[in-house]
């Protein structure tokens, strides 16, 4: 879009994209933690409290990803509107 405009876009656009990517990485890390916890729980027995913390951390990360996704969709729509010819 920057090439179409021949000028850089607003800094908030790149910030929103960076936060979205960071949220994706956090969700991936929490999901890996959940998988590791689930596989080790099958071997050792039921420490339920730890399992609940891992699932809660994943839920928090998914909520942050949802918020970041909504923001980045709005930002990209605005950037697209700015690049359209008048």
PDB file of N, CA, C and O in Angstrom:
ATOM      1  N   UNK A   1       0.823  -1.188   0.000  1.00  0.00           N
ATOM      2  CA  UNK A   1       0.000   0.000   0.000  1.00  0.00           C
ATOM      3  C   UNK A   1       0.867   1.251   0.000  1.00  0.00           C
ATOM      4  O   UNK A   1       0.472   2.261  -0.570  1.00  0.00           O
ATOM      5  N   UNK A   2       2.019   1.148   0.645  1.00  0.00           N
ATOM      6  CA  UNK A   2       2.924   2.304   0.644  1.00  0.00           C
ATOM      7  C   UNK A   2       3.421   2.597  -0.762  1.00  0.00           C
ATOM      8  O   UNK A   2       3.607   3.753  -1.124  1.00  0.00           O
ATOM      9  N   UNK A   3       3.637   1.555  -1.533  1.00  0.00           N
ATOM     10  CA  UNK A   3       4.080   1.759  -2.915  1.00  0.00           C
ATOM     11  C   UNK A   3       2.994   2.433  -3.746  1.00  0.00           C
ATOM     12  O   UNK A   3       3.288   3.246  -4.613  1.00  0.00           O
ATOM     13  N   UNK A   4       1.754   2.077  -3.493  1.00  0.00           N
ATOM     14  CA  UNK A   4       0.657   2.687  -4.235  1.00  0.00           C
ATOM     15  C   UNK A   4       0.507   4.171  -3.902  1.00  0.00           C
ATOM     16  O   UNK A   4       0.156   4.977  -4.754  1.00  0.00           O
ATOM     17  N   UNK A   5       0.758   4.521  -2.645  1.00  0.00           N
ATOM     18  CA  UNK A   5       0.610   5.915  -2.218  1.00  0.00           C
ATOM     19  C   UNK A   5       1.846   6.745  -2.526  1.00  0.00           C
ATOM     20  O   UNK A   5       1.798   7.962  -2.502  1.00  0.00           O
ATOM     21  N   UNK A   6       2.970   6.100  -2.715  1.00  0.00           N
ATOM     22  CA  UNK A   6       4.260   6.778  -2.915  1.00  0.00           C
ATOM     23  C   UNK A   6       4.672   7.568  -1.678  1.00  0.00           C
ATOM     24  O   UNK A   6       5.414   8.536  -1.769  1.00  0.00           O
ATOM     25  N   UNK A   7       4.158   7.154  -0.537  1.00  0.00           N
ATOM     26  CA  UNK A   7       4.559   7.763   0.732  1.00  0.00           C
ATOM     27  C   UNK A   7       4.278   6.758   1.848  1.00  0.00           C
ATOM     28  O   UNK A   7       3.437   5.874   1.703  1.00  0.00           O
ATOM     29  N   UNK A   8       4.990   6.895   2.946  1.00  0.00           N
ATOM     30  CA  UNK A   8       4.777   5.935   4.039  1.00  0.00           C
ATOM     31  C   UNK A   8       3.414   6.118   4.703  1.00  0.00           C
ATOM     32  O   UNK A   8       2.856   7.215   4.728  1.00  0.00           O
ATOM     33  N   UNK A   9       2.890   5.027   5.220  1.00  0.00           N
ATOM     34  CA  UNK A   9       1.624   5.067   5.934  1.00  0.00           C
ATOM     35  C   UNK A   9       1.861   5.514   7.380  1.00  0.00           C
ATOM     36  O   UNK A   9       2.993   5.609   7.834  1.00  0.00           O
ATOM     37  N   UNK A  10       0.801   5.753   8.080  1.00  0.00           N
ATOM     38  CA  UNK A  10       0.884   6.206   9.460  1.00  0.00           C
ATOM     39  C   UNK A  10       1.577   5.151  10.327  1.00  0.00           C
ATOM     40  O   UNK A  10       1.468   3.948  10.070  1.00  0.00           O
ATOM     41  N   UNK A  11       2.275   5.587  11.355  1.00  0.00           N
ATOM     42  CA  UNK A  11       3.029   4.680  12.226  1.00  0.00           C
ATOM     43  C   UNK A  11       2.112   3.720  12.983  1.00  0.00           C
ATOM     44  O   UNK A  11       2.524   2.606  13.324  1.00  0.00           O
ATOM     45  N   UNK A  12       0.880   4.109  13.237  1.00  0.00           N
ATOM     46  CA  UNK A  12      -0.051   3.230  13.950  1.00  0.00           C
ATOM     47  C   UNK A  12      -0.363   1.967  13.164  1.00  0.00           C
ATOM     48  O   UNK A  12      -0.687   0.936  13.750  1.00  0.00           O
ATOM     49  N   UNK A  13      -0.259   2.042  11.857  1.00  0.00           N
ATOM     50  CA  UNK A  13      -0.552   0.876  11.027  1.00  0.00           C
ATOM     51  C   UNK A  13       0.504  -0.199  11.247  1.00  0.00           C
ATOM     52  O   UNK A  13       0.183  -1.358  11.508  1.00  0.00           O
ATOM     53  N   UNK A  14       1.751   0.177  11.195  1.00  0.00           N
ATOM     54  CA  UNK A  14       2.806  -0.816  11.424  1.00  0.00           C
ATOM     55  C   UNK A  14       2.817  -1.294  12.873  1.00  0.00           C
ATOM     56  O   UNK A  14       3.091  -2.465  13.142  1.00  0.00           O
ATOM     57  N   UNK A  15       2.466  -0.424  13.807  1.00  0.00           N
ATOM     58  CA  UNK A  15       2.392  -0.823  15.215  1.00  0.00           C
ATOM     59  C   UNK A  15       1.300  -1.865  15.421  1.00  0.00           C
ATOM     60  O   UNK A  15       1.507  -2.865  16.125  1.00  0.00           O
ATOM     61  N   UNK A  16       0.150  -1.657  14.804  1.00  0.00           N
ATOM     62  CA  UNK A  16      -0.950  -2.614  14.928  1.00  0.00           C
ATOM     63  C   UNK A  16      -0.574  -3.958  14.317  1.00  0.00           C
ATOM     64  O   UNK A  16      -0.893  -5.015  14.875  1.00  0.00           O
ATOM     65  N   UNK A  17       0.099  -3.928  13.175  1.00  0.00           N
ATOM     66  CA  UNK A  17       0.540  -5.174  12.546  1.00  0.00           C
ATOM     67  C   UNK A  17       1.554  -5.905  13.413  1.00  0.00           C
ATOM     68  O   UNK A  17       1.509  -7.136  13.546  1.00  0.00           O
ATOM     69  N   UNK A  18       2.476  -5.165  14.034  1.00  0.00           N
ATOM     70  CA  UNK A  18       3.463  -5.778  14.922  1.00  0.00           C
ATOM     71  C   UNK A  18       2.803  -6.398  16.153  1.00  0.00           C
ATOM     72  O   UNK A  18       3.165  -7.501  16.576  1.00  0.00           O
ATOM     73  N   UNK A  19       1.826  -5.711  16.732  1.00  0.00           N
ATOM     74  CA  UNK A  19       1.120  -6.254  17.899  1.00  0.00           C
ATOM     75  C   UNK A  19       0.329  -7.500  17.532  1.00  0.00           C
ATOM     76  O   UNK A  19       0.249  -8.446  18.312  1.00  0.00           O
ATOM     77  N   UNK A  20      -0.243  -7.515  16.348  1.00  0.00           N
ATOM     78  CA  UNK A  20      -0.983  -8.689  15.895  1.00  0.00           C
ATOM     79  C   UNK A  20      -0.048  -9.881  15.749  1.00  0.00           C
ATOM     80  O   UNK A  20      -0.365 -10.993  16.207  1.00  0.00           O
ATOM     81  N   UNK A  21       1.100  -9.673  15.138  1.00  0.00           N
ATOM     82  CA  UNK A  21       2.075 -10.747  14.978  1.00  0.00           C
ATOM     83  C   UNK A  21       2.571 -11.234  16.335  1.00  0.00           C
ATOM     84  O   UNK A  21       2.715 -12.442  16.562  1.00  0.00           O
ATOM     85  N   UNK A  22       2.812 -10.307  17.247  1.00  0.00           N
ATOM     86  CA  UNK A  22       3.244 -10.682  18.594  1.00  0.00           C
ATOM     87  C   UNK A  22       2.162 -11.512  19.296  1.00  0.00           C
ATOM     88  O   UNK A  22       2.472 -12.510  19.959  1.00  0.00           O
ATOM     89  N   UNK A  23       0.908 -11.147  19.131  1.00  0.00           N
ATOM     90  CA  UNK A  23      -0.194 -11.900  19.731  1.00  0.00           C
ATOM     91  C   UNK A  23      -0.261 -13.316  19.167  1.00  0.00           C
ATOM     92  O   UNK A  23      -0.530 -14.270  19.897  1.00  0.00           O
ATOM     93  N   UNK A  24      -0.005 -13.450  17.889  1.00  0.00           N
ATOM     94  CA  UNK A  24       0.012 -14.779  17.266  1.00  0.00           C
ATOM     95  C   UNK A  24       1.108 -15.635  17.879  1.00  0.00           C
ATOM     96  O   UNK A  24       0.888 -16.809  18.214  1.00  0.00           O
ATOM     97  N   UNK A  25       2.280 -15.057  18.073  1.00  0.00           N
ATOM     98  CA  UNK A  25       3.391 -15.803  18.666  1.00  0.00           C
ATOM     99  C   UNK A  25       3.085 -16.212  20.103  1.00  0.00           C
ATOM    100  O   UNK A  25       3.439 -17.317  20.533  1.00  0.00           O
ATOM    101  N   UNK A  26       2.418 -15.348  20.848  1.00  0.00           N
ATOM    102  CA  UNK A  26       2.064 -15.669  22.231  1.00  0.00           C
ATOM    103  C   UNK A  26       1.068 -16.823  22.265  1.00  0.00           C
ATOM    104  O   UNK A  26       1.204 -17.751  23.074  1.00  0.00           O
ATOM    105  N   UNK A  27       0.065 -16.791  21.391  1.00  0.00           N
ATOM    106  CA  UNK A  27      -0.912 -17.881  21.342  1.00  0.00           C
ATOM    107  C   UNK A  27      -0.221 -19.192  20.976  1.00  0.00           C
ATOM    108  O   UNK A  27      -0.510 -20.247  21.563  1.00  0.00           O
ATOM    109  N   UNK A  28       0.690 -19.149  20.025  1.00  0.00           N
ATOM    110  CA  UNK A  28       1.422 -20.362  19.647  1.00  0.00           C
ATOM    111  C   UNK A  28       2.221 -20.912  20.827  1.00  0.00           C
ATOM    112  O   UNK A  28       2.235 -22.123  21.068  1.00  0.00           O
ATOM    113  N   UNK A  29       2.857 -20.035  21.581  1.00  0.00           N
ATOM    114  CA  UNK A  29       3.639 -20.471  22.740  1.00  0.00           C
ATOM    115  C   UNK A  29       2.735 -21.067  23.817  1.00  0.00           C
ATOM    116  O   UNK A  29       3.060 -22.116  24.409  1.00  0.00           O
ATOM    117  N   UNK A  30       1.597 -20.431  24.078  1.00  0.00           N
ATOM    118  CA  UNK A  30       0.673 -20.955  25.092  1.00  0.00           C
ATOM    119  C   UNK A  30       0.092 -22.298  24.668  1.00  0.00           C
ATOM    120  O   UNK A  30      -0.125 -23.185  25.484  1.00  0.00           O
ATOM    121  N   UNK A  31      -0.174 -22.451  23.378  1.00  0.00           N
ATOM    122  CA  UNK A  31      -0.694 -23.724  22.878  1.00  0.00           C
ATOM    123  C   UNK A  31       0.342 -24.831  23.031  1.00  0.00           C
ATOM    124  O   UNK A  31       0.019 -25.953  23.414  1.00  0.00           O
ATOM    125  N   UNK A  32       1.608 -24.506  22.759  1.00  0.00           N
ATOM    126  CA  UNK A  32       2.667 -25.496  22.959  1.00  0.00           C
ATOM    127  C   UNK A  32       2.771 -25.888  24.422  1.00  0.00           C
ATOM    128  O   UNK A  32       2.954 -27.068  24.748  1.00  0.00           O
ATOM    129  N   UNK A  33       2.648 -24.910  25.325  1.00  0.00           N
ATOM    130  CA  UNK A  33       2.668 -25.201  26.762  1.00  0.00           C
ATOM    131  C   UNK A  33       1.518 -26.131  27.136  1.00  0.00           C
ATOM    132  O   UNK A  33       1.690 -27.049  27.946  1.00  0.00           O
ATOM    133  N   UNK A  34       0.350 -25.878  26.563  1.00  0.00           N
ATOM    134  CA  UNK A  34      -0.810 -26.719  26.866  1.00  0.00           C
ATOM    135  C   UNK A  34      -0.582 -28.155  26.380  1.00  0.00           C
ATOM    136  O   UNK A  34      -0.902 -29.109  27.090  1.00  0.00           O
ATOM    137  N   UNK A  35      -0.010 -28.309  25.216  1.00  0.00           N
ATOM    138  CA  UNK A  35       0.249 -29.650  24.672  1.00  0.00           C
ATOM    139  C   UNK A  35       1.262 -30.385  25.534  1.00  0.00           C
ATOM    140  O   UNK A  35       1.082 -31.564  25.860  1.00  0.00           O
ATOM    141  N   UNK A  36       2.328 -29.700  25.933  1.00  0.00           N
ATOM    142  CA  UNK A  36       3.346 -30.321  26.784  1.00  0.00           C
ATOM    143  C   UNK A  36       2.738 -30.711  28.129  1.00  0.00           C
ATOM    144  O   UNK A  36       2.988 -31.804  28.642  1.00  0.00           O
ATOM    145  N   UNK A  37       1.933 -29.836  28.690  1.00  0.00           N
ATOM    146  CA  UNK A  37       1.301 -30.116  29.975  1.00  0.00           C
ATOM    147  C   UNK A  37       0.347 -31.303  29.860  1.00  0.00           C
ATOM    148  O   UNK A  37       0.298 -32.151  30.745  1.00  0.00           O
ATOM    149  N   UNK A  38      -0.402 -31.372  28.796  1.00  0.00           N
ATOM    150  CA  UNK A  38      -1.351 -32.472  28.620  1.00  0.00           C
ATOM    151  C   UNK A  38      -0.622 -33.799  28.449  1.00  0.00           C
ATOM    152  O   UNK A  38      -1.051 -34.825  28.985  1.00  0.00           O
ATOM    153  N   UNK A  39       0.484 -33.803  27.726  1.00  0.00           N
ATOM    154  CA  UNK A  39       1.211 -35.053  27.520  1.00  0.00           C
ATOM    155  C   UNK A  39       1.915 -35.499  28.793  1.00  0.00           C
ATOM    156  O   UNK A  39       1.983 -36.690  29.079  1.00  0.00           O
ATOM    157  N   UNK A  40       2.430 -34.571  29.591  1.00  0.00           N
ATOM    158  CA  UNK A  40       3.085 -34.961  30.841  1.00  0.00           C
ATOM    159  C   UNK A  40       2.058 -35.350  31.900  1.00  0.00           C
ATOM    160  O   UNK A  40       2.335 -36.164  32.768  1.00  0.00           O
ATOM    161  N   UNK A  41       0.856 -34.808  31.825  1.00  0.00           N
ATOM    162  CA  UNK A  41      -0.195 -35.136  32.782  1.00  0.00           C
ATOM    163  C   UNK A  41      -0.647 -36.579  32.599  1.00  0.00           C
ATOM    164  O   UNK A  41      -0.968 -37.251  33.571  1.00  0.00           O
ATOM    165  N   UNK A  42      -0.624 -37.085  31.382  1.00  0.00           N
ATOM    166  CA  UNK A  42      -1.035 -38.462  31.128  1.00  0.00           C
ATOM    167  C   UNK A  42      -0.067 -39.437  31.777  1.00  0.00           C
ATOM    168  O   UNK A  42      -0.445 -40.520  32.189  1.00  0.00           O
ATOM    169  N   UNK A  43       1.178 -39.050  31.904  1.00  0.00           N
ATOM    170  CA  UNK A  43       2.182 -39.942  32.478  1.00  0.00           C
ATOM    171  C   UNK A  43       2.181 -39.921  34.006  1.00  0.00           C
ATOM    172  O   UNK A  43       2.404 -40.930  34.636  1.00  0.00           O
ATOM    173  N   UNK A  44       1.985 -38.758  34.595  1.00  0.00           N
ATOM    174  CA  UNK A  44       2.216 -38.608  36.025  1.00  0.00           C
ATOM    175  C   UNK A  44       0.971 -38.553  36.892  1.00  0.00           C
ATOM    176  O   UNK A  44       1.060 -38.651  38.098  1.00  0.00           O
ATOM    177  N   UNK A  45      -0.164 -38.359  36.350  1.00  0.00           N
ATOM    178  CA  UNK A  45      -1.356 -38.260  37.188  1.00  0.00           C
ATOM    179  C   UNK A  45      -1.969 -36.878  37.111  1.00  0.00           C
ATOM    180  O   UNK A  45      -1.591 -36.047  36.304  1.00  0.00           O
ATOM    181  N   UNK A  46      -2.915 -36.585  37.988  1.00  0.00           N
ATOM    182  CA  UNK A  46      -3.724 -35.375  37.829  1.00  0.00           C
ATOM    183  C   UNK A  46      -3.343 -34.174  38.696  1.00  0.00           C
ATOM    184  O   UNK A  46      -3.976 -33.936  39.711  1.00  0.00           O
ATOM    185  N   UNK A  47      -2.331 -33.376  38.372  1.00  0.00           N
ATOM    186  CA  UNK A  47      -2.188 -32.073  39.043  1.00  0.00           C
ATOM    187  C   UNK A  47      -3.075 -31.041  38.357  1.00  0.00           C
ATOM    188  O   UNK A  47      -2.670 -30.368  37.423  1.00  0.00           O
ATOM    189  N   UNK A  48      -4.316 -30.950  38.758  1.00  0.00           N
ATOM    190  CA  UNK A  48      -5.333 -30.150  38.071  1.00  0.00           C
ATOM    191  C   UNK A  48      -5.061 -28.647  38.109  1.00  0.00           C
ATOM    192  O   UNK A  48      -5.375 -27.941  37.184  1.00  0.00           O
ATOM    193  N   UNK A  49      -4.505 -28.159  39.189  1.00  0.00           N
ATOM    194  CA  UNK A  49      -4.321 -26.708  39.341  1.00  0.00           C
ATOM    195  C   UNK A  49      -3.389 -26.159  38.257  1.00  0.00           C
ATOM    196  O   UNK A  49      -3.653 -25.121  37.668  1.00  0.00           O
ATOM    197  N   UNK A  50      -2.305 -26.853  37.986  1.00  0.00           N
ATOM    198  CA  UNK A  50      -1.360 -26.412  36.961  1.00  0.00           C
ATOM    199  C   UNK A  50      -2.024 -26.427  35.590  1.00  0.00           C
ATOM    200  O   UNK A  50      -1.829 -25.522  34.787  1.00  0.00           O
ATOM    201  N   UNK A  51      -2.814 -27.461  35.342  1.00  0.00           N
ATOM    202  CA  UNK A  51      -3.494 -27.577  34.053  1.00  0.00           C
ATOM    203  C   UNK A  51      -4.456 -26.408  33.849  1.00  0.00           C
ATOM    204  O   UNK A  51      -4.537 -25.851  32.761  1.00  0.00           O
ATOM    205  N   UNK A  52      -5.156 -26.014  34.882  1.00  0.00           N
ATOM    206  CA  UNK A  52      -6.089 -24.897  34.773  1.00  0.00           C
ATOM    207  C   UNK A  52      -5.366 -23.588  34.488  1.00  0.00           C
ATOM    208  O   UNK A  52      -5.859 -22.752  33.741  1.00  0.00           O
ATOM    209  N   UNK A  53      -4.193 -23.401  35.072  1.00  0.00           N
ATOM    210  CA  UNK A  53      -3.416 -22.181  34.816  1.00  0.00           C
ATOM    211  C   UNK A  53      -2.969 -22.109  33.362  1.00  0.00           C
ATOM    212  O   UNK A  53      -2.984 -21.033  32.760  1.00  0.00           O
ATOM    213  N   UNK A  54      -2.561 -23.236  32.819  1.00  0.00           N
ATOM    214  CA  UNK A  54      -2.105 -23.276  31.425  1.00  0.00           C
ATOM    215  C   UNK A  54      -3.264 -22.957  30.485  1.00  0.00           C
ATOM    216  O   UNK A  54      -3.119 -22.178  29.540  1.00  0.00           O
ATOM    217  N   UNK A  55      -4.428 -23.531  30.754  1.00  0.00           N
ATOM    218  CA  UNK A  55      -5.597 -23.278  29.913  1.00  0.00           C
ATOM    219  C   UNK A  55      -6.043 -21.823  30.055  1.00  0.00           C
ATOM    220  O   UNK A  55      -6.422 -21.174  29.070  1.00  0.00           O
ATOM    221  N   UNK A  56      -5.995 -21.289  31.259  1.00  0.00           N
ATOM    222  CA  UNK A  56      -6.357 -19.890  31.472  1.00  0.00           C
ATOM    223  C   UNK A  56      -5.400 -18.954  30.734  1.00  0.00           C
ATOM    224  O   UNK A  56      -5.827 -17.969  30.133  1.00  0.00           O
ATOM    225  N   UNK A  57      -4.104 -19.278  30.760  1.00  0.00           N
ATOM    226  CA  UNK A  57      -3.129 -18.464  30.026  1.00  0.00           C
ATOM    227  C   UNK A  57      -3.413 -18.496  28.527  1.00  0.00           C
ATOM    228  O   UNK A  57      -3.302 -17.478  27.838  1.00  0.00           O
ATOM    229  N   UNK A  58      -3.811 -19.652  28.023  1.00  0.00           N
ATOM    230  CA  UNK A  58      -4.167 -19.762  26.610  1.00  0.00           C
ATOM    231  C   UNK A  58      -5.413 -18.927  26.310  1.00  0.00           C
ATOM    232  O   UNK A  58      -5.478 -18.242  25.283  1.00  0.00           O
ATOM    233  N   UNK A  59      -6.390 -18.958  27.193  1.00  0.00           N
ATOM    234  CA  UNK A  59      -7.615 -18.179  26.986  1.00  0.00           C
ATOM    235  C   UNK A  59      -7.317 -16.686  26.978  1.00  0.00           C
ATOM    236  O   UNK A  59      -7.862 -15.936  26.160  1.00  0.00           O
ATOM    237  N   UNK A  60      -6.450 -16.238  27.865  1.00  0.00           N
ATOM    238  CA  UNK A  60      -6.065 -14.818  27.900  1.00  0.00           C
ATOM    239  C   UNK A  60      -5.341 -14.437  26.609  1.00  0.00           C
ATOM    240  O   UNK A  60      -5.593 -13.374  26.034  1.00  0.00           O
ATOM    241  N   UNK A  61      -4.462 -15.311  26.143  1.00  0.00           N
ATOM    242  CA  UNK A  61      -3.739 -15.035  24.895  1.00  0.00           C
ATOM    243  C   UNK A  61      -4.686 -14.991  23.707  1.00  0.00           C
ATOM    244  O   UNK A  61      -4.530 -14.147  22.808  1.00  0.00           O
ATOM    245  N   UNK A  62      -5.680 -15.870  23.690  1.00  0.00           N
ATOM    246  CA  UNK A  62      -6.654 -15.851  22.597  1.00  0.00           C
ATOM    247  C   UNK A  62      -7.498 -14.587  22.623  1.00  0.00           C
ATOM    248  O   UNK A  62      -7.835 -14.034  21.570  1.00  0.00           O
ATOM    249  N   UNK A  63      -7.840 -14.119  23.810  1.00  0.00           N
ATOM    250  CA  UNK A  63      -8.606 -12.869  23.912  1.00  0.00           C
ATOM    251  C   UNK A  63      -7.774 -11.701  23.379  1.00  0.00           C
ATOM    252  O   UNK A  63      -8.283 -10.856  22.640  1.00  0.00           O
ATOM    253  N   UNK A  64      -6.490 -11.668  23.742  1.00  0.00           N
ATOM    254  CA  UNK A  64      -5.613 -10.602  23.242  1.00  0.00           C
ATOM    255  C   UNK A  64      -5.475 -10.688  21.719  1.00  0.00           C
ATOM    256  O   UNK A  64      -5.443  -9.657  21.035  1.00  0.00           O
ATOM    257  N   UNK A  65      -5.411 -11.896  21.191  1.00  0.00           N
ATOM    258  CA  UNK A  65      -5.338 -12.065  19.739  1.00  0.00           C
ATOM    259  C   UNK A  65      -6.619 -11.580  19.072  1.00  0.00           C
ATOM    260  O   UNK A  65      -6.571 -10.948  18.013  1.00  0.00           O
ATOM    261  N   UNK A  66      -7.750 -11.842  19.684  1.00  0.00           N
ATOM    262  CA  UNK A  66      -9.029 -11.386  19.136  1.00  0.00           C
ATOM    263  C   UNK A  66      -9.072  -9.858  19.066  1.00  0.00           C
ATOM    264  O   UNK A  66      -9.471  -9.288  18.045  1.00  0.00           O
ATOM    265  N   UNK A  67      -8.643  -9.206  20.124  1.00  0.00           N
ATOM    266  CA  UNK A  67      -8.623  -7.741  20.153  1.00  0.00           C
ATOM    267  C   UNK A  67      -7.651  -7.206  19.105  1.00  0.00           C
ATOM    268  O   UNK A  67      -7.969  -6.275  18.352  1.00  0.00           O
ATOM    269  N   UNK A  68      -6.467  -7.807  19.035  1.00  0.00           N
ATOM    270  CA  UNK A  68      -5.468  -7.360  18.064  1.00  0.00           C
ATOM    271  C   UNK A  68      -5.956  -7.576  16.634  1.00  0.00           C
ATOM    272  O   UNK A  68      -5.704  -6.744  15.755  1.00  0.00           O
ATOM    273  N   UNK A  69      -6.670  -8.659  16.393  1.00  0.00           N
ATOM    274  CA  UNK A  69      -7.193  -8.937  15.056  1.00  0.00           C
ATOM    275  C   UNK A  69      -8.224  -7.898  14.648  1.00  0.00           C
ATOM    276  O   UNK A  69      -8.217  -7.407  13.513  1.00  0.00           O
ATOM    277  N   UNK A  70      -9.112  -7.534  15.571  1.00  0.00           N
ATOM    278  CA  UNK A  70     -10.106  -6.504  15.259  1.00  0.00           C
ATOM    279  C   UNK A  70      -9.430  -5.178  14.936  1.00  0.00           C
ATOM    280  O   UNK A  70      -9.819  -4.486  13.992  1.00  0.00           O
ATOM    281  N   UNK A  71      -8.419  -4.831  15.729  1.00  0.00           N
ATOM    282  CA  UNK A  71      -7.715  -3.565  15.493  1.00  0.00           C
ATOM    283  C   UNK A  71      -6.995  -3.571  14.154  1.00  0.00           C
ATOM    284  O   UNK A  71      -7.030  -2.587  13.410  1.00  0.00           O
ATOM    285  N   UNK A  72      -6.326  -4.672  13.851  1.00  0.00           N
ATOM    286  CA  UNK A  72      -5.556  -4.716  12.610  1.00  0.00           C
ATOM    287  C   UNK A  72      -6.487  -4.730  11.393  1.00  0.00           C
ATOM    288  O   UNK A  72      -6.160  -4.148  10.358  1.00  0.00           O
ATOM    289  N   UNK A  73      -7.652  -5.349  11.510  1.00  0.00           N
ATOM    290  CA  UNK A  73      -8.612  -5.294  10.405  1.00  0.00           C
ATOM    291  C   UNK A  73      -9.064  -3.865  10.153  1.00  0.00           C
ATOM    292  O   UNK A  73      -9.156  -3.419   9.000  1.00  0.00           O
ATOM    293  N   UNK A  74      -9.345  -3.138  11.214  1.00  0.00           N
ATOM    294  CA  UNK A  74      -9.762  -1.747  11.070  1.00  0.00           C
ATOM    295  C   UNK A  74      -8.649  -0.899  10.483  1.00  0.00           C
ATOM    296  O   UNK A  74      -8.875  -0.085   9.578  1.00  0.00           O
ATOM    297  N   UNK A  75      -7.450  -1.102  10.977  1.00  0.00           N
ATOM    298  CA  UNK A  75      -6.295  -0.323  10.504  1.00  0.00           C
ATOM    299  C   UNK A  75      -6.034  -0.609   9.029  1.00  0.00           C
ATOM    300  O   UNK A  75      -5.770   0.314   8.252  1.00  0.00           O
ATOM    301  N   UNK A  76      -6.118  -1.875   8.633  1.00  0.00           N
ATOM    302  CA  UNK A  76      -5.879  -2.209   7.229  1.00  0.00           C
ATOM    303  C   UNK A  76      -6.983  -1.657   6.328  1.00  0.00           C
ATOM    304  O   UNK A  76      -6.715  -1.238   5.201  1.00  0.00           O
ATOM    305  N   UNK A  77      -8.209  -1.633   6.828  1.00  0.00           N
ATOM    306  CA  UNK A  77      -9.289  -1.031   6.059  1.00  0.00           C
ATOM    307  C   UNK A  77      -9.029   0.467   5.866  1.00  0.00           C
ATOM    308  O   UNK A  77      -9.199   0.991   4.767  1.00  0.00           O
ATOM    309  N   UNK A  78      -8.603   1.129   6.931  1.00  0.00           N
ATOM    310  CA  UNK A  78      -8.285   2.565   6.827  1.00  0.00           C
ATOM    311  C   UNK A  78      -7.134   2.805   5.860  1.00  0.00           C
ATOM    312  O   UNK A  78      -7.177   3.732   5.050  1.00  0.00           O
ATOM    313  N   UNK A  79      -6.105   1.959   5.941  1.00  0.00           N
ATOM    314  CA  UNK A  79      -4.968   2.106   5.039  1.00  0.00           C
ATOM    315  C   UNK A  79      -5.406   1.887   3.579  1.00  0.00           C
ATOM    316  O   UNK A  79      -4.962   2.603   2.680  1.00  0.00           O
ATOM    317  N   UNK A  80      -6.283   0.920   3.381  1.00  0.00           N
ATOM    318  CA  UNK A  80      -6.795   0.678   2.029  1.00  0.00           C
ATOM    319  C   UNK A  80      -7.583   1.882   1.520  1.00  0.00           C
ATOM    320  O   UNK A  80      -7.425   2.288   0.373  1.00  0.00           O
ATOM    321  N   UNK A  81      -8.396   2.460   2.380  1.00  0.00           N
ATOM    322  CA  UNK A  81      -9.168   3.637   1.984  1.00  0.00           C
ATOM    323  C   UNK A  81      -8.264   4.804   1.631  1.00  0.00           C
ATOM    324  O   UNK A  81      -8.570   5.590   0.728  1.00  0.00           O
ATOM    325  N   UNK A  82      -7.142   4.928   2.331  1.00  0.00           N
ATOM    326  CA  UNK A  82      -6.197   6.012   2.042  1.00  0.00           C
ATOM    327  C   UNK A  82      -5.455   5.800   0.725  1.00  0.00           C
ATOM    328  O   UNK A  82      -5.023   6.766   0.108  1.00  0.00           O
ATOM    329  N   UNK A  83      -5.328   4.563   0.301  1.00  0.00           N
ATOM    330  CA  UNK A  83      -4.588   4.290  -0.936  1.00  0.00           C
ATOM    331  C   UNK A  83      -5.462   4.363  -2.182  1.00  0.00           C
ATOM    332  O   UNK A  83      -4.934   4.438  -3.295  1.00  0.00           O
ATOM    333  N   UNK A  84      -6.781   4.333  -2.009  1.00  0.00           N
ATOM    334  CA  UNK A  84      -7.655   4.415  -3.175  1.00  0.00           C
ATOM    335  C   UNK A  84      -7.519   5.764  -3.861  1.00  0.00           C
ATOM    336  O   UNK A  84      -7.365   6.783  -3.199  1.00  0.00           O
ATOM    337  N   UNK A  85      -7.589   5.765  -5.194  1.00  0.00           N
ATOM    338  CA  UNK A  85      -7.540   7.061  -5.884  1.00  0.00           C
ATOM    339  C   UNK A  85      -8.800   7.859  -5.597  1.00  0.00           C
ATOM    340  O   UNK A  85      -9.874   7.314  -5.413  1.00  0.00           O
ATOM    341  N   UNK A  86      -8.636   9.159  -5.602  1.00  0.00           N
ATOM    342  CA  UNK A  86      -9.776  10.047  -5.283  1.00  0.00           C
ATOM    343  C   UNK A  86     -10.585  10.355  -6.506  1.00  0.00           C
ATOM    344  O   UNK A  86     -10.288  10.378  -7.582  1.00  0.00           O
TER     345      UNK A  86
END
